[in-house]
């Protein structure tokens, strides 16, 4: 029992560390310099630095080019739901902008034991 609890605490700590470092090192912006992308399992957050943002549709694709989410941008701070276990390279498209973003690979299979 202690082994399972320690393993889950370690994986949560690693996941939080990965989330903090993802924004700093893994984001490659092709076009807009006024948007910050952050990730939580199951959600992407797009935060625009100024009022110069585009309202409209946003499309998120995985590394195979498959659409994993579509949503509408309506505010400077928008949340886009994506599959909870998504990892690897994703592509975020809105308007003429195109952002590549790498989600860290999750540690563990989710099975206990």
Coordinates of N, CA and C in Angstrom, one line a residue:
X1 N 0.8 -1.2 0.0 CA 0.0 0.0 0.0 C 0.9 1.3 0.0
X2 N 1.9 1.2 0.8 CA 2.8 2.4 0.9 C 3.5 2.6 -0.5
X3 N 3.8 1.5 -1.1 CA 4.5 1.6 -2.4 C 3.6 2.3 -3.5
X4 N 2.3 2.0 -3.4 CA 1.4 2.6 -4.4 C 1.2 4.1 -4.1
X5 N 1.1 4.4 -2.8 CA 1.0 5.8 -2.4 C 2.2 6.6 -2.8
X6 N 3.4 6.1 -2.5 CA 4.6 6.8 -2.9 C 4.8 6.9 -4.4
X7 N 4.4 5.9 -5.1 CA 4.5 6.0 -6.6 C 3.6 7.0 -7.1
X8 N 2.3 7.1 -6.6 CA 1.4 8.1 -7.1 C 1.9 9.5 -6.7
X9 N 2.4 9.7 -5.5 CA 3.0 11.0 -5.1 C 4.1 11.4 -6.0
X10 N 5.0 10.5 -6.3 CA 6.2 10.8 -7.2 C 5.7 11.1 -8.6
X11 N 4.7 10.4 -9.1 CA 4.2 10.7 -10.4 C 3.5 12.1 -10.5
X12 N 2.8 12.5 -9.4 CA 2.2 13.8 -9.4 C 3.2 14.9 -9.3
X13 N 4.3 14.7 -8.6 CA 5.4 15.6 -8.5 C 6.1 15.8 -9.8
X14 N 6.3 14.7 -10.5 CA 7.0 14.7 -11.8 C 6.1 15.4 -12.8
X15 N 4.8 15.1 -12.8 CA 3.8 15.7 -13.7 C 3.8 17.3 -13.5
X16 N 3.7 17.7 -12.3 CA 3.7 19.1 -12.0 C 5.0 19.8 -12.4
X17 N 6.1 19.1 -12.2 CA 7.4 19.7 -12.7 C 7.4 19.8 -14.2
X18 N 6.9 18.7 -14.9 CA 6.9 18.7 -16.3 C 6.0 19.9 -16.8
X19 N 4.9 20.1 -16.2 CA 4.0 21.2 -16.6 C 4.6 22.5 -16.5
X20 N 5.4 22.7 -15.4 CA 6.0 24.0 -15.2 C 7.1 24.2 -16.3
X21 N 7.9 23.2 -16.6 CA 9.0 23.4 -17.5 C 8.5 23.3 -19.0
X22 N 7.3 22.8 -19.2 CA 6.8 22.7 -20.6 C 6.7 24.1 -21.2
X23 N 6.1 25.0 -20.5 CA 5.8 26.3 -21.1 C 7.1 27.0 -21.4
X24 N 8.1 26.8 -20.6 CA 9.4 27.5 -20.8 C 10.2 26.9 -21.9
X25 N 10.2 25.6 -22.1 CA 11.2 25.0 -23.0 C 10.6 24.3 -24.2
X26 N 9.3 23.9 -24.1 CA 8.8 23.0 -25.2 C 8.0 23.8 -26.2
X27 N 7.6 25.0 -26.0 CA 6.7 25.7 -26.9 C 7.5 26.3 -28.0
X28 N 7.1 26.0 -29.3 CA 7.7 26.6 -30.4 C 6.7 27.4 -31.1
X29 N 6.8 28.7 -31.2 CA 5.9 29.6 -31.8 C 6.3 29.9 -33.2
X30 N 5.4 29.6 -34.2 CA 5.7 29.9 -35.6 C 5.3 31.3 -35.9
X31 N 4.2 31.8 -35.3 CA 3.7 33.1 -35.7 C 3.4 34.0 -34.5
X32 N 2.3 33.8 -33.7 CA 2.0 34.9 -32.8 C 2.9 34.9 -31.6
X33 N 3.4 36.0 -31.3 CA 4.2 36.2 -30.1 C 3.4 36.7 -28.9
X34 N 2.1 37.0 -29.1 CA 1.3 37.6 -28.1 C 0.4 36.6 -27.4
X35 N 0.7 35.3 -27.5 CA -0.1 34.2 -26.9 C 0.7 33.3 -26.1
X36 N 0.3 32.9 -24.9 CA 1.0 31.9 -24.1 C 0.1 30.7 -24.0
X37 N 0.7 29.5 -24.2 CA 0.0 28.3 -24.2 C 0.4 27.5 -22.9
X38 N -0.5 27.0 -22.1 CA -0.2 26.2 -21.0 C -1.1 25.0 -21.0
X39 N -0.6 23.9 -20.3 CA -1.3 22.6 -20.4 C -1.6 22.1 -19.0
X40 N -2.8 21.5 -18.9 CA -3.2 20.7 -17.8 C -3.8 19.5 -18.4
X41 N -3.7 18.3 -17.7 CA -4.3 17.1 -18.4 C -5.7 17.3 -18.7
X42 N -6.1 17.2 -20.0 CA -7.4 17.4 -20.4 C -7.8 18.8 -20.9
X43 N -6.8 19.7 -20.8 CA -7.1 21.1 -21.2 C -5.9 21.9 -21.6
X44 N -6.1 22.7 -22.7 CA -5.1 23.7 -23.1 C -5.6 25.0 -22.7
X45 N -4.7 25.9 -22.3 CA -5.1 27.3 -22.0 C -4.4 28.2 -22.9
X46 N -5.1 29.1 -23.6 CA -4.5 30.1 -24.5 C -4.7 31.4 -23.8
X47 N -3.7 32.1 -23.5 CA -3.8 33.4 -22.8 C -3.1 34.5 -23.7
X48 N -3.9 35.4 -24.2 CA -3.4 36.4 -25.1 C -2.9 37.6 -24.2
X49 N -1.7 38.1 -24.6 CA -1.1 39.2 -23.8 C -1.8 40.5 -23.9
X50 N -2.3 40.8 -25.1 CA -3.0 42.1 -25.3 C -4.4 41.9 -25.9
X51 N -5.0 43.0 -26.3 CA -6.4 42.9 -26.8 C -6.4 42.5 -28.3
X52 N -5.2 42.4 -28.9 CA -5.1 42.1 -30.3 C -5.2 40.6 -30.5
X53 N -6.3 40.0 -30.3 CA -6.5 38.6 -30.6 C -7.6 38.3 -31.5
X54 N -7.6 37.2 -32.1 CA -8.6 36.8 -33.1 C -9.7 36.0 -32.5
X55 N -11.0 36.5 -32.6 CA -12.1 35.7 -32.3 C -12.4 34.7 -33.4
X56 N -12.7 33.5 -33.1 CA -13.0 32.5 -34.2 C -12.6 31.1 -33.8
X57 N -12.6 30.2 -34.7 CA -12.4 28.8 -34.5 C -10.9 28.5 -34.2
X58 N -10.7 27.6 -33.3 CA -9.3 27.1 -33.1 C -9.4 25.6 -33.3
X59 N -8.4 25.0 -34.0 CA -8.4 23.6 -34.3 C -7.1 23.0 -33.7
X60 N -7.2 21.9 -32.9 CA -6.0 21.3 -32.3 C -5.9 19.9 -33.0
X61 N -4.7 19.6 -33.5 CA -4.4 18.4 -34.2 C -3.2 17.7 -33.5
X62 N -3.3 16.3 -33.5 CA -2.1 15.6 -33.0 C -1.0 15.5 -34.0
X63 N 0.0 14.7 -33.7 CA 1.2 14.6 -34.6 C 0.9 13.9 -35.9
X64 N -0.2 13.1 -35.9 CA -0.6 12.4 -37.1 C -1.5 13.3 -38.0
X65 N -1.8 14.5 -37.6 CA -2.7 15.4 -38.3 C -4.2 15.2 -38.1
X66 N -4.5 14.3 -37.1 CA -5.9 14.1 -36.8 C -6.4 15.2 -35.9
X67 N -7.6 15.7 -36.1 CA -8.2 16.7 -35.3 C -8.7 16.1 -34.0
X68 N -8.1 16.6 -32.9 CA -8.5 16.1 -31.5 C -9.4 17.0 -30.8
X69 N -9.5 18.3 -31.3 CA -10.4 19.2 -30.6 C -10.7 20.4 -31.5
X70 N -11.9 21.0 -31.5 CA -12.2 22.2 -32.1 C -13.0 23.1 -31.1
X71 N -12.8 24.3 -31.1 CA -13.5 25.2 -30.2 C -13.5 26.6 -30.8
X72 N -14.2 27.5 -30.1 CA -14.2 28.9 -30.5 C -13.5 29.8 -29.5
X73 N -12.6 30.7 -30.0 CA -12.0 31.7 -29.2 C -12.9 32.9 -29.0
X74 N -13.3 33.2 -27.8 CA -14.2 34.3 -27.5 C -13.6 35.3 -26.6
X75 N -12.6 34.9 -25.8 CA -12.0 35.8 -24.8 C -10.5 35.8 -24.8
X76 N -9.9 36.7 -24.1 CA -8.4 36.7 -24.1 C -7.9 35.5 -23.4
X77 N -8.6 34.9 -22.5 CA -8.2 33.7 -21.8 C -9.2 32.6 -22.2
X78 N -8.7 31.6 -23.0 CA -9.6 30.6 -23.4 C -9.1 29.2 -23.0
X79 N -10.0 28.3 -22.7 CA -9.7 26.9 -22.3 C -10.2 26.0 -23.4
X80 N -9.4 25.1 -23.9 CA -9.8 24.2 -25.0 C -9.6 22.8 -24.4
X81 N -10.7 22.0 -24.4 CA -10.6 20.6 -23.9 C -10.0 19.7 -24.9
X82 N -9.1 18.9 -24.5 CA -8.4 17.9 -25.3 C -8.5 16.6 -24.6
X83 N -8.2 15.4 -25.3 CA -8.2 14.2 -24.6 C -7.2 14.2 -23.4
X84 N -7.6 13.7 -22.3 CA -6.8 13.7 -21.0 C -5.5 13.1 -21.1
X85 N -5.3 12.0 -21.9 CA -4.1 11.3 -22.0 C -3.3 11.7 -23.2
X86 N -3.6 12.8 -23.8 CA -2.8 13.2 -25.0 C -1.4 13.6 -24.6
X87 N -0.5 13.1 -25.4 CA 0.9 13.5 -25.2 C 1.6 13.6 -26.5
X88 N 2.8 14.2 -26.5 CA 3.6 14.4 -27.7 C 3.3 15.7 -28.4
X89 N 3.6 15.8 -29.7 CA 3.5 17.1 -30.4 C 2.0 17.3 -30.8
X90 N 1.6 18.5 -30.6 CA 0.2 18.9 -31.1 C 0.4 20.2 -31.9
X91 N -0.6 20.5 -32.7 CA -0.6 21.7 -33.6 C -1.8 22.5 -33.3
X92 N -1.7 23.8 -32.9 CA -2.8 24.6 -32.6 C -3.0 25.6 -33.7
X93 N -4.1 25.6 -34.4 CA -4.3 26.6 -35.5 C -5.5 27.5 -35.2
X94 N -5.3 28.8 -35.4 CA -6.4 29.7 -35.3 C -6.1 30.9 -36.3
X95 N -7.1 31.2 -37.1 CA -6.9 32.3 -38.1 C -5.8 31.8 -39.0
X96 N -4.8 32.7 -39.2 CA -3.6 32.4 -40.0 C -2.5 31.9 -39.2
X97 N -2.7 31.8 -37.9 CA -1.6 31.4 -36.9 C -1.5 29.9 -36.8
X98 N -0.3 29.5 -36.5 CA 0.0 28.1 -36.3 C 1.0 27.9 -35.2
X99 N 0.7 27.2 -34.2 CA 1.6 27.0 -33.0 C 1.8 25.5 -32.8
X100 N 3.1 25.1 -32.7 CA 3.5 23.7 -32.4 C 3.8 23.7 -30.9
X101 N 3.3 22.7 -30.2 CA 3.4 22.6 -28.8 C 3.6 21.1 -28.4
X102 N 4.6 20.8 -27.5 CA 4.9 19.5 -27.1 C 4.4 19.2 -25.7
X103 N 3.5 18.3 -25.6 CA 2.9 17.9 -24.3 C 3.8 16.8 -23.7
X104 N 4.3 16.9 -22.5 CA 5.2 15.8 -22.0 C 4.5 14.5 -21.9
X105 N 5.3 13.4 -22.1 CA 4.7 12.1 -22.1 C 4.5 11.7 -20.6
X106 N 3.3 11.2 -20.3 CA 2.9 10.8 -19.0 C 3.7 9.6 -18.5
X107 N 4.0 9.6 -17.2 CA 4.8 8.5 -16.6 C 3.9 7.5 -16.0
X108 N 4.1 6.2 -16.3 CA 3.3 5.1 -15.8 C 2.1 4.8 -16.7
X109 N 1.5 3.6 -16.5 CA 0.5 3.1 -17.3 C -0.9 3.3 -16.7
X110 N -1.0 3.8 -15.4 CA -2.2 4.0 -14.7 C -2.7 2.7 -14.0
X111 N -1.9 1.6 -14.1 CA -2.3 0.4 -13.4 C -1.6 0.4 -12.0
X112 N -2.2 -0.1 -11.0 CA -1.6 -0.2 -9.7 C -0.9 -1.6 -9.6
X113 N 0.3 -1.6 -9.1 CA 0.9 -2.9 -8.8 C 2.2 -3.1 -9.5

